[in-house]
XYZ file of C-alpha atoms in Angstrom:
66
model
C 116.763 201.642 -10.723
C 115.805 198.468 -8.962
C 118.226 196.674 -6.766
C 118.229 193.215 -5.296
C 120.528 191.359 -2.857
C 120.877 187.763 -4.149
C 123.071 185.942 -1.773
C 122.738 182.588 -3.451
C 124.307 184.038 -6.667
C 127.851 182.621 -6.428
C 129.365 182.304 -9.883
C 129.383 183.260 -13.475
C 126.654 180.741 -14.371
C 124.469 182.529 -11.856
C 125.193 185.847 -13.376
C 124.182 184.595 -16.787
C 121.039 182.842 -15.482
C 119.828 185.939 -13.726
C 120.677 188.178 -16.691
C 118.670 185.876 -18.979
C 115.718 185.777 -16.522
C 115.582 189.557 -16.470
C 115.837 189.770 -20.347
C 112.976 187.393 -20.601
C 110.816 189.814 -18.682
C 112.288 193.048 -20.136
C 114.570 192.608 -23.166
C 115.512 196.305 -22.985
C 116.640 196.351 -19.377
C 120.139 197.171 -18.353
C 121.387 194.673 -15.862
C 124.487 195.459 -13.654
C 125.663 192.579 -11.496
C 128.158 192.762 -8.778
C 129.066 189.176 -7.916
C 131.341 189.782 -4.950
C 128.620 191.809 -3.098
C 125.734 189.699 -4.491
C 123.988 192.877 -5.811
C 121.856 192.919 -8.983
C 120.872 196.336 -10.250
C 118.210 196.723 -13.006
C 117.432 199.781 -15.036
C 114.250 198.826 -17.003
C 110.562 199.262 -17.443
C 109.096 196.401 -15.294
C 108.103 196.697 -11.724
C 110.134 195.132 -8.924
C 107.797 192.343 -8.256
C 107.905 191.097 -11.864
C 111.629 191.197 -11.858
C 111.870 189.533 -8.372
C 109.525 186.737 -9.676
C 111.570 186.176 -12.759
C 114.765 185.838 -10.778
C 113.146 183.521 -8.249
C 111.803 181.416 -11.055
C 115.388 181.015 -12.232
C 116.199 179.447 -8.886
C 117.516 182.325 -6.829
C 116.378 184.239 -3.743
C 116.195 188.021 -4.547
C 115.667 190.414 -1.774
C 114.616 193.976 -2.737
C 117.034 196.598 -1.469
C 115.019 199.567 -0.548
């Protein structure tokens, strides 16, 4: 499980955009987004850097939670 803090994720559109960005990198990934806490949890086959880059490319600022 990979987890990111994405403080600039503020609405349902953000959730959809981030979910799509992850799906573009790993179509089989399970994405769990908690909007009130700005947490994105991803259970998939890609490494954290590939997922971070995909979310950043969608316009957000993901910070890996270690």
